[in-house]
mmCIF file of C-alpha atoms in Angstrom:
data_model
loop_
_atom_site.group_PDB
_atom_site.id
_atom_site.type_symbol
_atom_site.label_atom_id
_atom_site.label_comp_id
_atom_site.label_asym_id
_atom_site.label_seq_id
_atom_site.Cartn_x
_atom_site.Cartn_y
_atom_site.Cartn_z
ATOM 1 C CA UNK A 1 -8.205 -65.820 9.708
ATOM 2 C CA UNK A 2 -8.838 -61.805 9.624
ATOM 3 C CA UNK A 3 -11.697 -60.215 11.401
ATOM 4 C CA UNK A 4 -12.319 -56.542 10.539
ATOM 5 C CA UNK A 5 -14.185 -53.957 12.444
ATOM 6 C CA UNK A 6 -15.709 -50.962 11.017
ATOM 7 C CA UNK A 7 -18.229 -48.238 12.406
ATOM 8 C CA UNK A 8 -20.216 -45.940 9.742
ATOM 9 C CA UNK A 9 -19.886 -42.118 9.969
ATOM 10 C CA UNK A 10 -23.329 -41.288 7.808
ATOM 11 C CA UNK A 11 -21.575 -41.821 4.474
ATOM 12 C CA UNK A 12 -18.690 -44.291 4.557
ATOM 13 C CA UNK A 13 -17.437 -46.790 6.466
ATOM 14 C CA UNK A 14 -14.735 -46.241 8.518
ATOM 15 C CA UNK A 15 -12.041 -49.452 9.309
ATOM 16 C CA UNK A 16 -11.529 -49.333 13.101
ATOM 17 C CA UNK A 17 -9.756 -52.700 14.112
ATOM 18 C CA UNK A 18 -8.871 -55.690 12.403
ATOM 19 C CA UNK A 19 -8.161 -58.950 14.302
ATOM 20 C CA UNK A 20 -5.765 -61.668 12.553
ATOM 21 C CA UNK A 21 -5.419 -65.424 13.910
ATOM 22 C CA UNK A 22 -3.131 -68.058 13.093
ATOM 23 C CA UNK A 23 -3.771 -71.349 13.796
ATOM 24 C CA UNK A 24 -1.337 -75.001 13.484
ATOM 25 C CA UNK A 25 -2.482 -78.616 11.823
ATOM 26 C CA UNK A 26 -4.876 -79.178 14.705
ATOM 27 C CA UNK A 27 -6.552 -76.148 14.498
ATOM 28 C CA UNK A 28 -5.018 -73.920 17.819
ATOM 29 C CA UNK A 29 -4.359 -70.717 17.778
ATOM 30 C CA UNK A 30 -0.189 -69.657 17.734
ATOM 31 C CA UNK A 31 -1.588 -66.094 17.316
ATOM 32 C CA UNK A 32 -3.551 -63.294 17.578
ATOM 33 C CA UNK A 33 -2.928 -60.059 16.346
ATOM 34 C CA UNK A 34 -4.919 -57.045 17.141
ATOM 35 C CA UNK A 35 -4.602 -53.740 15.103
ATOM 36 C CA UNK A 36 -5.921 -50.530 15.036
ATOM 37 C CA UNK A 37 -6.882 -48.164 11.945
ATOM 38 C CA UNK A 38 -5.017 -44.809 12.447
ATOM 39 C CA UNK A 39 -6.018 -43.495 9.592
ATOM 40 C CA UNK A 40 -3.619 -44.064 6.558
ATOM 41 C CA UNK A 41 -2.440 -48.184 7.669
ATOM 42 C CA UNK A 42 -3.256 -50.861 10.470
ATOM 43 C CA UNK A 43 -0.934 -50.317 13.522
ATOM 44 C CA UNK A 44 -0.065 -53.243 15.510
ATOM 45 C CA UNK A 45 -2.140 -52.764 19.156
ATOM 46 C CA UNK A 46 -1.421 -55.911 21.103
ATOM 47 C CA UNK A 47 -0.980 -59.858 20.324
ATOM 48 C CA UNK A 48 -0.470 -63.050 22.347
ATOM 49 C CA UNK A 49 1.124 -66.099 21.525
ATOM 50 C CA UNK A 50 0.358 -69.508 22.578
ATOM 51 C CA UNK A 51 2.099 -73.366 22.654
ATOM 52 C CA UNK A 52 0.592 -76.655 23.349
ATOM 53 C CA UNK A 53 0.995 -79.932 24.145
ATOM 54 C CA UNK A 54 0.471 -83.085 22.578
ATOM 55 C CA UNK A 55 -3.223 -83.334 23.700
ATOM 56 C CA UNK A 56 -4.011 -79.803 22.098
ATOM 57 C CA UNK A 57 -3.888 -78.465 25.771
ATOM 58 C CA UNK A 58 -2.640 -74.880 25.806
ATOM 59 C CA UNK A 59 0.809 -74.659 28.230
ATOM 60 C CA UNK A 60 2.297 -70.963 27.677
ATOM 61 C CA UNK A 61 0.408 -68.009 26.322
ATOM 62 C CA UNK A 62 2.492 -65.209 25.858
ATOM 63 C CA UNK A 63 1.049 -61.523 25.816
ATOM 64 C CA UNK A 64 2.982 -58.427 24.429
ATOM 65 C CA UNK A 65 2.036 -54.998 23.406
ATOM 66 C CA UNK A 66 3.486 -52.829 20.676
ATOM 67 C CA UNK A 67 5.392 -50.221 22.374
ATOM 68 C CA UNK A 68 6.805 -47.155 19.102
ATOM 69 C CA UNK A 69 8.426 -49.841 16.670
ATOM 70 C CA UNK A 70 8.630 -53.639 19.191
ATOM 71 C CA UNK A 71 6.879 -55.843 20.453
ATOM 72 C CA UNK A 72 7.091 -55.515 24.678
ATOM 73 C CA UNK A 73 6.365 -58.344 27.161
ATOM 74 C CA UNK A 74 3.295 -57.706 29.682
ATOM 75 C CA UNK A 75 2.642 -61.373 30.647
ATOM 76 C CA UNK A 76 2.915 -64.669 30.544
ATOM 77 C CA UNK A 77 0.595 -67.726 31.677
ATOM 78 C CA UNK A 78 1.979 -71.008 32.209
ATOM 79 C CA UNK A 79 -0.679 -73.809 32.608
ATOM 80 C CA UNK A 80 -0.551 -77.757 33.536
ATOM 81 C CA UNK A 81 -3.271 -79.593 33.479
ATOM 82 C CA UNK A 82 -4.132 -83.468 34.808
ATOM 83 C CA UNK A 83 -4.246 -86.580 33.277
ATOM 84 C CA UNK A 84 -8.325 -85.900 32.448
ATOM 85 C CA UNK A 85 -6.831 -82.965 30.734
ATOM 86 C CA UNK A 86 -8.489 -80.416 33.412
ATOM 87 C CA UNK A 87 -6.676 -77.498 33.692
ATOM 88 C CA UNK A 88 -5.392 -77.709 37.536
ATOM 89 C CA UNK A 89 -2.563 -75.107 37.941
ATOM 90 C CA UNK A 90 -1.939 -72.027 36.076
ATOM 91 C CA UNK A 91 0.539 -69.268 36.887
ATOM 92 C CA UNK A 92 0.382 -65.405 35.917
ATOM 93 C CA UNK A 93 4.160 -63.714 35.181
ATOM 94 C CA UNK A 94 4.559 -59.876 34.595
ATOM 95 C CA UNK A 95 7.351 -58.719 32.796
ATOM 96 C CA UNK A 96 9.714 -56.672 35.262
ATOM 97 C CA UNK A 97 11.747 -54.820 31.953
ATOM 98 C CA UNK A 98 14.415 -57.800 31.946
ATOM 99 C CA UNK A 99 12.695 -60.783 34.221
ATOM 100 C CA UNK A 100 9.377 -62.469 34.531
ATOM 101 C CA UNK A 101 7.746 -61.825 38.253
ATOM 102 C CA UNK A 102 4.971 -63.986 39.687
ATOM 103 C CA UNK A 103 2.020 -62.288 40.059
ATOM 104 C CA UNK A 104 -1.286 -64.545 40.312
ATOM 105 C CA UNK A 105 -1.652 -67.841 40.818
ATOM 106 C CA UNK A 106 -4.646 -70.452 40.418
ATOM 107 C CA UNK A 107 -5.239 -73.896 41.992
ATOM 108 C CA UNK A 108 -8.377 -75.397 40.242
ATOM 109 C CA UNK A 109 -10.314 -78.947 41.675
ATOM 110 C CA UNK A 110 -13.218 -80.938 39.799
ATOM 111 C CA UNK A 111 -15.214 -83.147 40.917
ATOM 112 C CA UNK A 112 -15.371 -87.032 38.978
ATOM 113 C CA UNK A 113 -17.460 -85.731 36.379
ATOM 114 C CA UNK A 114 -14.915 -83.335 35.390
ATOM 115 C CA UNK A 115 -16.842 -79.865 36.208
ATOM 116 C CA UNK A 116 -14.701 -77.541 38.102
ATOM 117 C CA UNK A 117 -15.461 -77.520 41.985
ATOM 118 C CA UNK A 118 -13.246 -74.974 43.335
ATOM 119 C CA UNK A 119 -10.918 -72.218 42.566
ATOM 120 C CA UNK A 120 -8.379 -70.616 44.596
ATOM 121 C CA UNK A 121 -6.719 -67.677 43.541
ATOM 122 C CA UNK A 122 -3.574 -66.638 45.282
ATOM 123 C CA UNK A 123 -1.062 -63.155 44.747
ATOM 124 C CA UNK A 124 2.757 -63.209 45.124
ATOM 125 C CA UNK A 125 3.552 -60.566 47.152
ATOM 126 C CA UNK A 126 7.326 -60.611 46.714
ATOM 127 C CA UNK A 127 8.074 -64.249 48.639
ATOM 128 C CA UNK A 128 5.441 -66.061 48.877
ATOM 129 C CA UNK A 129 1.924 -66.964 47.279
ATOM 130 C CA UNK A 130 -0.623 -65.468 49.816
ATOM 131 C CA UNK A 131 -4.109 -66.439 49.266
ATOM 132 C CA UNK A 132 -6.253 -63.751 47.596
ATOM 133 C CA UNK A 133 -10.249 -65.236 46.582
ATOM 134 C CA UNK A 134 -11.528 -68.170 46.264
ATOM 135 C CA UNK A 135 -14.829 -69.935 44.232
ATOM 136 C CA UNK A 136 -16.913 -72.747 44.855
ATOM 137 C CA UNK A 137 -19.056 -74.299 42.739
ATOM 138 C CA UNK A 138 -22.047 -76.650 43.287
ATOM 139 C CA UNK A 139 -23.617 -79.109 40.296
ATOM 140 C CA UNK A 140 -27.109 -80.922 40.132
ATOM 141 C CA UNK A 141 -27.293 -84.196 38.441
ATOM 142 C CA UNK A 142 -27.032 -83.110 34.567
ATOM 143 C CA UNK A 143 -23.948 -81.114 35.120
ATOM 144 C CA UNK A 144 -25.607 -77.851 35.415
ATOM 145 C CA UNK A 145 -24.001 -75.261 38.037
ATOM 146 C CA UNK A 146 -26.260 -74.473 40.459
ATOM 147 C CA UNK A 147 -24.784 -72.466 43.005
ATOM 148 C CA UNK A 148 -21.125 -70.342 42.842
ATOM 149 C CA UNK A 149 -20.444 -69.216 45.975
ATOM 150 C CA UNK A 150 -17.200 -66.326 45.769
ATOM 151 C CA UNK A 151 -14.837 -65.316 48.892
ATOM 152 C CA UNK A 152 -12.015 -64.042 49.856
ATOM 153 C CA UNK A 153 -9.332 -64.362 52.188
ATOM 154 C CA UNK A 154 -9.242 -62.423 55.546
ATOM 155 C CA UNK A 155 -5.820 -62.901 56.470
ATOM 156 C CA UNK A 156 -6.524 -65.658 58.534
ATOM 157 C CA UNK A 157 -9.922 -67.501 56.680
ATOM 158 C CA UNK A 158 -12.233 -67.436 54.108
ATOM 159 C CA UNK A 159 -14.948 -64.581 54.424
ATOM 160 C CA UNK A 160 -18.000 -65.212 52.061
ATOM 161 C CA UNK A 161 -18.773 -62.589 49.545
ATOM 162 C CA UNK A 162 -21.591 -63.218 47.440
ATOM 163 C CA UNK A 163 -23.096 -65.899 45.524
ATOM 164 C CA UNK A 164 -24.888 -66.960 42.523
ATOM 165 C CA UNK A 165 -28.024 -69.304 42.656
ATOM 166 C CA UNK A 166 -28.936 -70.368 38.946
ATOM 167 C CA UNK A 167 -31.883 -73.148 38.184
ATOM 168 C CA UNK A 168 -32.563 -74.766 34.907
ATOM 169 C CA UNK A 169 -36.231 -76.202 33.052
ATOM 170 C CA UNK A 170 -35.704 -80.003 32.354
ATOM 171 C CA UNK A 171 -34.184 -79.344 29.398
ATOM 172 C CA UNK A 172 -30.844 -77.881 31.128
ATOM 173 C CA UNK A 173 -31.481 -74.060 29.970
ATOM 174 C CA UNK A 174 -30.736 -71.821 32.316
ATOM 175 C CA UNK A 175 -34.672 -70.020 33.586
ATOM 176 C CA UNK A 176 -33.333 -67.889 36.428
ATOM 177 C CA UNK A 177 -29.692 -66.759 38.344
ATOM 178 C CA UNK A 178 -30.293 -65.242 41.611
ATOM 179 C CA UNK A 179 -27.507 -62.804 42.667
ATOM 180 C CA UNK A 180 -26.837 -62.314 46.717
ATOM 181 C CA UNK A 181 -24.219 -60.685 48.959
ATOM 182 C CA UNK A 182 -23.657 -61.456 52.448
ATOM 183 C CA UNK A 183 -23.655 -58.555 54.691
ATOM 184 C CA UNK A 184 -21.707 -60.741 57.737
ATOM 185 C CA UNK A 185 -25.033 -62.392 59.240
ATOM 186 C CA UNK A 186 -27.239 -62.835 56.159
ATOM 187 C CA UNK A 187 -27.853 -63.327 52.956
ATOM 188 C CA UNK A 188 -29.005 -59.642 50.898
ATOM 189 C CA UNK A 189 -30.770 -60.068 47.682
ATOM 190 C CA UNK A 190 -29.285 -57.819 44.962
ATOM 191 C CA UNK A 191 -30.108 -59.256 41.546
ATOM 192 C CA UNK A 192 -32.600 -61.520 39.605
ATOM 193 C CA UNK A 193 -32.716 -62.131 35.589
ATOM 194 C CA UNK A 194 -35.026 -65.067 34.303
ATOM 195 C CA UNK A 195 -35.068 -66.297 31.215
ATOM 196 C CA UNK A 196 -37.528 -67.707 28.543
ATOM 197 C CA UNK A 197 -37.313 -69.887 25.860
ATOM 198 C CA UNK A 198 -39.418 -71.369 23.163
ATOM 199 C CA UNK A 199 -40.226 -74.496 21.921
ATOM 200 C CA UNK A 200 -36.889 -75.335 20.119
ATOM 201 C CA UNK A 201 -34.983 -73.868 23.416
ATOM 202 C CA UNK A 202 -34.399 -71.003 21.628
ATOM 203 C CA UNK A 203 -33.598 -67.822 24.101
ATOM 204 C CA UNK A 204 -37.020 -65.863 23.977
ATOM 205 C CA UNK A 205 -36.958 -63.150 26.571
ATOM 206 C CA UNK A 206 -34.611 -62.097 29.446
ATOM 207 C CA UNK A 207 -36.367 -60.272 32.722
ATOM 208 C CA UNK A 208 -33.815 -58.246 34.585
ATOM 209 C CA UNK A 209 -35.052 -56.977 38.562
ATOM 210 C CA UNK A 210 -33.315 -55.803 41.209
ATOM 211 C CA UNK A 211 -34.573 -55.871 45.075
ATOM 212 C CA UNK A 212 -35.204 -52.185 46.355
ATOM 213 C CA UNK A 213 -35.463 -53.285 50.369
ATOM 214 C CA UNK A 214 -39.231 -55.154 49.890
ATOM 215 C CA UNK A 215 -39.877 -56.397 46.801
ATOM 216 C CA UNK A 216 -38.514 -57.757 43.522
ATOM 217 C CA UNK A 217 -39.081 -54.722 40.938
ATOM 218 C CA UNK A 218 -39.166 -55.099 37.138
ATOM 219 C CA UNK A 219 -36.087 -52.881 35.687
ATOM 220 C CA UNK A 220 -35.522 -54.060 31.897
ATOM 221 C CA UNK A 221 -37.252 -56.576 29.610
ATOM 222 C CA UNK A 222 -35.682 -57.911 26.591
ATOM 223 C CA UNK A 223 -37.448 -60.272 23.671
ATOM 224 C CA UNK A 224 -35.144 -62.018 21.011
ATOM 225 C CA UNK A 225 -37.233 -62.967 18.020
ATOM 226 C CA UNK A 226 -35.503 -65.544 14.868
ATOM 227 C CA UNK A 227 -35.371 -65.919 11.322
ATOM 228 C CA UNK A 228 -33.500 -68.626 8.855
ATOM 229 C CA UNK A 229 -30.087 -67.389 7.363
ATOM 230 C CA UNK A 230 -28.341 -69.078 4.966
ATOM 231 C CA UNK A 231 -24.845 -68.649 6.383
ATOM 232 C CA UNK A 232 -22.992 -68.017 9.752
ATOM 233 C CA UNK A 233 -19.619 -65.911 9.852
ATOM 234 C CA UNK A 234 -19.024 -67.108 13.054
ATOM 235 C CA UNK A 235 -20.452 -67.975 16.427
ATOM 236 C CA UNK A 236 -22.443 -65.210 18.369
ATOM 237 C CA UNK A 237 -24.685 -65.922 21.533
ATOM 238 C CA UNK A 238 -26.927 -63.882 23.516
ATOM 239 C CA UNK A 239 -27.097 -66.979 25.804
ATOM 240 C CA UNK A 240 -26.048 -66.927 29.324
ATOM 241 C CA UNK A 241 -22.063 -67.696 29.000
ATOM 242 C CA UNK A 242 -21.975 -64.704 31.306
ATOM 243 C CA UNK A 243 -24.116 -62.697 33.982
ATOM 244 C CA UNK A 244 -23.912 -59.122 34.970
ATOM 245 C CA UNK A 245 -24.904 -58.067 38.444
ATOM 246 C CA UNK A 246 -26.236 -55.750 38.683
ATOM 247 C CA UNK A 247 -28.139 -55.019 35.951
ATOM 248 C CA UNK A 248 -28.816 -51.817 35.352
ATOM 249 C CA UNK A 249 -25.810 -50.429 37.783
ATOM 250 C CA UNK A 250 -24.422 -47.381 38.302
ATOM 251 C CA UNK A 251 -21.588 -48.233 35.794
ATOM 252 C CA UNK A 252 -19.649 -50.573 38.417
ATOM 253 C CA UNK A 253 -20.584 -53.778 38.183
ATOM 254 C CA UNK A 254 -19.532 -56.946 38.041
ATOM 255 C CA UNK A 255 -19.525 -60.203 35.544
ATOM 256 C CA UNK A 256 -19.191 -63.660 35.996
ATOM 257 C CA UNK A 257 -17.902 -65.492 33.413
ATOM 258 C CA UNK A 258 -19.774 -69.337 33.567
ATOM 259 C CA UNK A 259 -17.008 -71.082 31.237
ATOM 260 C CA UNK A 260 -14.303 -72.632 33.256
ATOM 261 C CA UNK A 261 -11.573 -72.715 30.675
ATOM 262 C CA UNK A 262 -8.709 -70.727 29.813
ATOM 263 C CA UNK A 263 -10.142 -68.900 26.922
ATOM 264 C CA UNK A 264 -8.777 -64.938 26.586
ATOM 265 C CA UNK A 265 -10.536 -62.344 24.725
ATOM 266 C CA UNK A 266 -11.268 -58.835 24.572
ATOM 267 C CA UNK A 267 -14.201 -57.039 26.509
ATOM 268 C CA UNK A 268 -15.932 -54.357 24.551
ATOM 269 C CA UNK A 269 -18.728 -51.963 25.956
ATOM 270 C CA UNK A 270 -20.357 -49.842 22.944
ATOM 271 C CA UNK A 271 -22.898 -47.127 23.667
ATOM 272 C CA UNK A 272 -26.907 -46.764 21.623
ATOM 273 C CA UNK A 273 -25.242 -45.366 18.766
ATOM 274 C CA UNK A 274 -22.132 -48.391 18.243
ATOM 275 C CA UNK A 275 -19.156 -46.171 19.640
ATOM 276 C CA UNK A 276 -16.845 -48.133 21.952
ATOM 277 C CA UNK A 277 -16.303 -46.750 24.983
ATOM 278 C CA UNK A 278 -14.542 -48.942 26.898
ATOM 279 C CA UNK A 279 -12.160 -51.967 26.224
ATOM 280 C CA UNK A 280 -10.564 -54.589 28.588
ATOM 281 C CA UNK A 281 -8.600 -58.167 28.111
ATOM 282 C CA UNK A 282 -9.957 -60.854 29.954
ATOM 283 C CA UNK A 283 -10.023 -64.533 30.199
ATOM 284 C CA UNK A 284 -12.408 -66.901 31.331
ATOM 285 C CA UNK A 285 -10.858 -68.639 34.154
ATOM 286 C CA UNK A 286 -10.893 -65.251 36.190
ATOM 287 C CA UNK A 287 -14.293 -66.410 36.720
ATOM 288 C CA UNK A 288 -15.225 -62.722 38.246
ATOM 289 C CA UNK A 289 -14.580 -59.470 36.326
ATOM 290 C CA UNK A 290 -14.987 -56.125 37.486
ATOM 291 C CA UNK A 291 -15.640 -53.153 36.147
ATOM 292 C CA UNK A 292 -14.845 -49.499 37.851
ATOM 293 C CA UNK A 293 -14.802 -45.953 37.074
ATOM 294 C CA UNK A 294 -15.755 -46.970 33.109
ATOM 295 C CA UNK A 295 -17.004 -43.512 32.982
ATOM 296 C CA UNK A 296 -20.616 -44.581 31.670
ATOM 297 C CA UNK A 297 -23.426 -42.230 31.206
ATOM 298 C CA UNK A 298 -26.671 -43.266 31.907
ATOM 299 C CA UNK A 299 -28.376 -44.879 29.011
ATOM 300 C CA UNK A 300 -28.110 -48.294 27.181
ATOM 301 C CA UNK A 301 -24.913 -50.322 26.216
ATOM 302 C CA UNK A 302 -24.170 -53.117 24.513
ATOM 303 C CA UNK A 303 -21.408 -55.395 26.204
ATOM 304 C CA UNK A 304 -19.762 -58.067 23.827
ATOM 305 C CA UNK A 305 -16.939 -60.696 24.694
ATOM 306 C CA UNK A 306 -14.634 -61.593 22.072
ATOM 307 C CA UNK A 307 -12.923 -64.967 22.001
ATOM 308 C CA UNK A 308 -11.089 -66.942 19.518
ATOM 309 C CA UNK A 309 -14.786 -69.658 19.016
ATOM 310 C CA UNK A 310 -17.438 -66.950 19.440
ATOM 311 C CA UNK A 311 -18.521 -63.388 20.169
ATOM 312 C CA UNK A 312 -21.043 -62.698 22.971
ATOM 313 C CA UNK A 313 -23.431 -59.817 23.484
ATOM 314 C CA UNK A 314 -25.584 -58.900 26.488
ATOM 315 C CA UNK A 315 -27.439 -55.398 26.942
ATOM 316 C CA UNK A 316 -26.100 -53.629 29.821
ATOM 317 C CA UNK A 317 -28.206 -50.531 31.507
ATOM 318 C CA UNK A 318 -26.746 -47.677 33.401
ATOM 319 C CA UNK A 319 -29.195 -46.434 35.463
ATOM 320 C CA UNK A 320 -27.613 -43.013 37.057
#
């Protein structure tokens, strides 16, 4: 499979990157290659490599960049999973120039209908594996997450951080995520987005507000509007797999990733005019990501999440 990237200059277009995937009889990925366009041939960027077991659960994932003329270690991921096939343990390595070193470490529960309850994330630091953050997730009675509730570890407890309330119409789409931090007595509001949809549940609109001490106030509004196509290159969603809080920002911000699997991908932030500007690896089962010091202007951005099923796109506003 070979996905190319290219960005016009006003007369041509110009390849920029070019992603290749190879996959085995039961269609999982062993591979995927990223490479960049320098101008005269495709130069190998990075790639990861992955193994599975005999329920098409992915075990190792190996991730290496290419460093002058070979391929160089960064990290591997070693997951186990239950009998329910639930992904339970999973075990970051960095390569130390001749040895894999721990690094990160997550311990993942579910509850009997198989959606993930809790996640604790733990960091080696040298001898041990020393709690680091920790998530908690809440479920109504159609499997929906309701609450995620994100802390981190003190030293000696658990110290809440913020939390995400989400609520759903009766036909389980997502209408509204409310986005709070706890300032040590109380909960602050920070964020609200609400979401409408039409009569096929169809994504319609997307209100974005943030609280400015009184009241909620309206920031960005965004409409979606359909037609019929007769084909489909691949999957692309404008649908909630993630939320960003908050929205607009100052260029830090945060995003919380709602899938609770082990999926990687690339993070891509382009500006109004389809330049990327920023570019980060991630996988799903972080749960939070972060963003610092991107060095966005204000003005409008597109963020997109790349994974091996789909690509994802929210609008993301920098505000000053």
């Amino acid at each position: 499979k070979l996905a190319r990237r290219q960005t016009w200059d006003g007369a041509n277009w110009l390849n920029k990157t070019q992603y290749i995937s190879e996959y085995d009889a039961n269609s999982n990925e062993l591979l995927y290659l990223v490479q960049t366009w320098d101008g005269f041939g495709w130069e190998n960027d990075f790639q990861y490599v992955s193994e599975y077991d005999n329920n098409n659960n992915e075990i190792m994932q190996l991730w290496q960049d290419w460093v002058g003329a070979s391929w160089v270690n960064t990290f591997l991921y070693s997951l186990e999973y239950d009998a329910n096939n639930n992904l339970i343990d999973a075990i970051t390595q960095e390569w130390g120039a001749s040895v894999w070193v721990n690094y990160k470490k997550q311990a993942h529960e579910y509850d009997i209908n198989g959606n993930r309850i809790l996640l604790i994330g733990r960091n080696w630091d040298g001898q041990n594996w020393v709690n680091a953050n920790q998530q908690v997730s809440e479920y109504d009675d159609n499997n929906n997450e309701i609450l995620l509730l994100l802390k981190h570890w003190s030293g000696t407890d658990w110290i809440a951080g913020s939390h995400y309330v989400r609520e759903y119409n009766a036909s389980n789409n997502l209408t509204s995520v409310l986005y709070q931090t706890w300032d040590g007595f109380d909960w602050k509001n920070n964020g609200f987005n609400s979401y409408g949809y039409d009569a096929n549940n169809n994504q319609v609109s997307v209100l974005v507000q943030n609280w400015n001490s009184n009241n909620w106030a309206n920031t960005v509004r965004i409409f979606y509007y359909y037609q019929l196509v007769s084909g489909v290159h691949n999957s692309v969603s404008t649908v909630d797999d993630y939320a960003i809080f908050p929205n607009p920002n100052n260029g830090n911000f945060t995003i919380s990733l709602n899938q609770n699997d082990e999926q990687q991908g690339l993070l891509n932030i382009y500006n109004s005019a389809g330049k990327l500007v920023y570019s980060k690896q991630v996988r799903y089962s972080d749960g939070i990501i972060s963003v610092q010091n991107a060095d966005l202007s204000k003005g409008t951005y597109f963020l997109q999440i790349i994974t091996k099923d789909q690509q994802t796109f929210q609008m993301l506003f920098v505000a000053d």
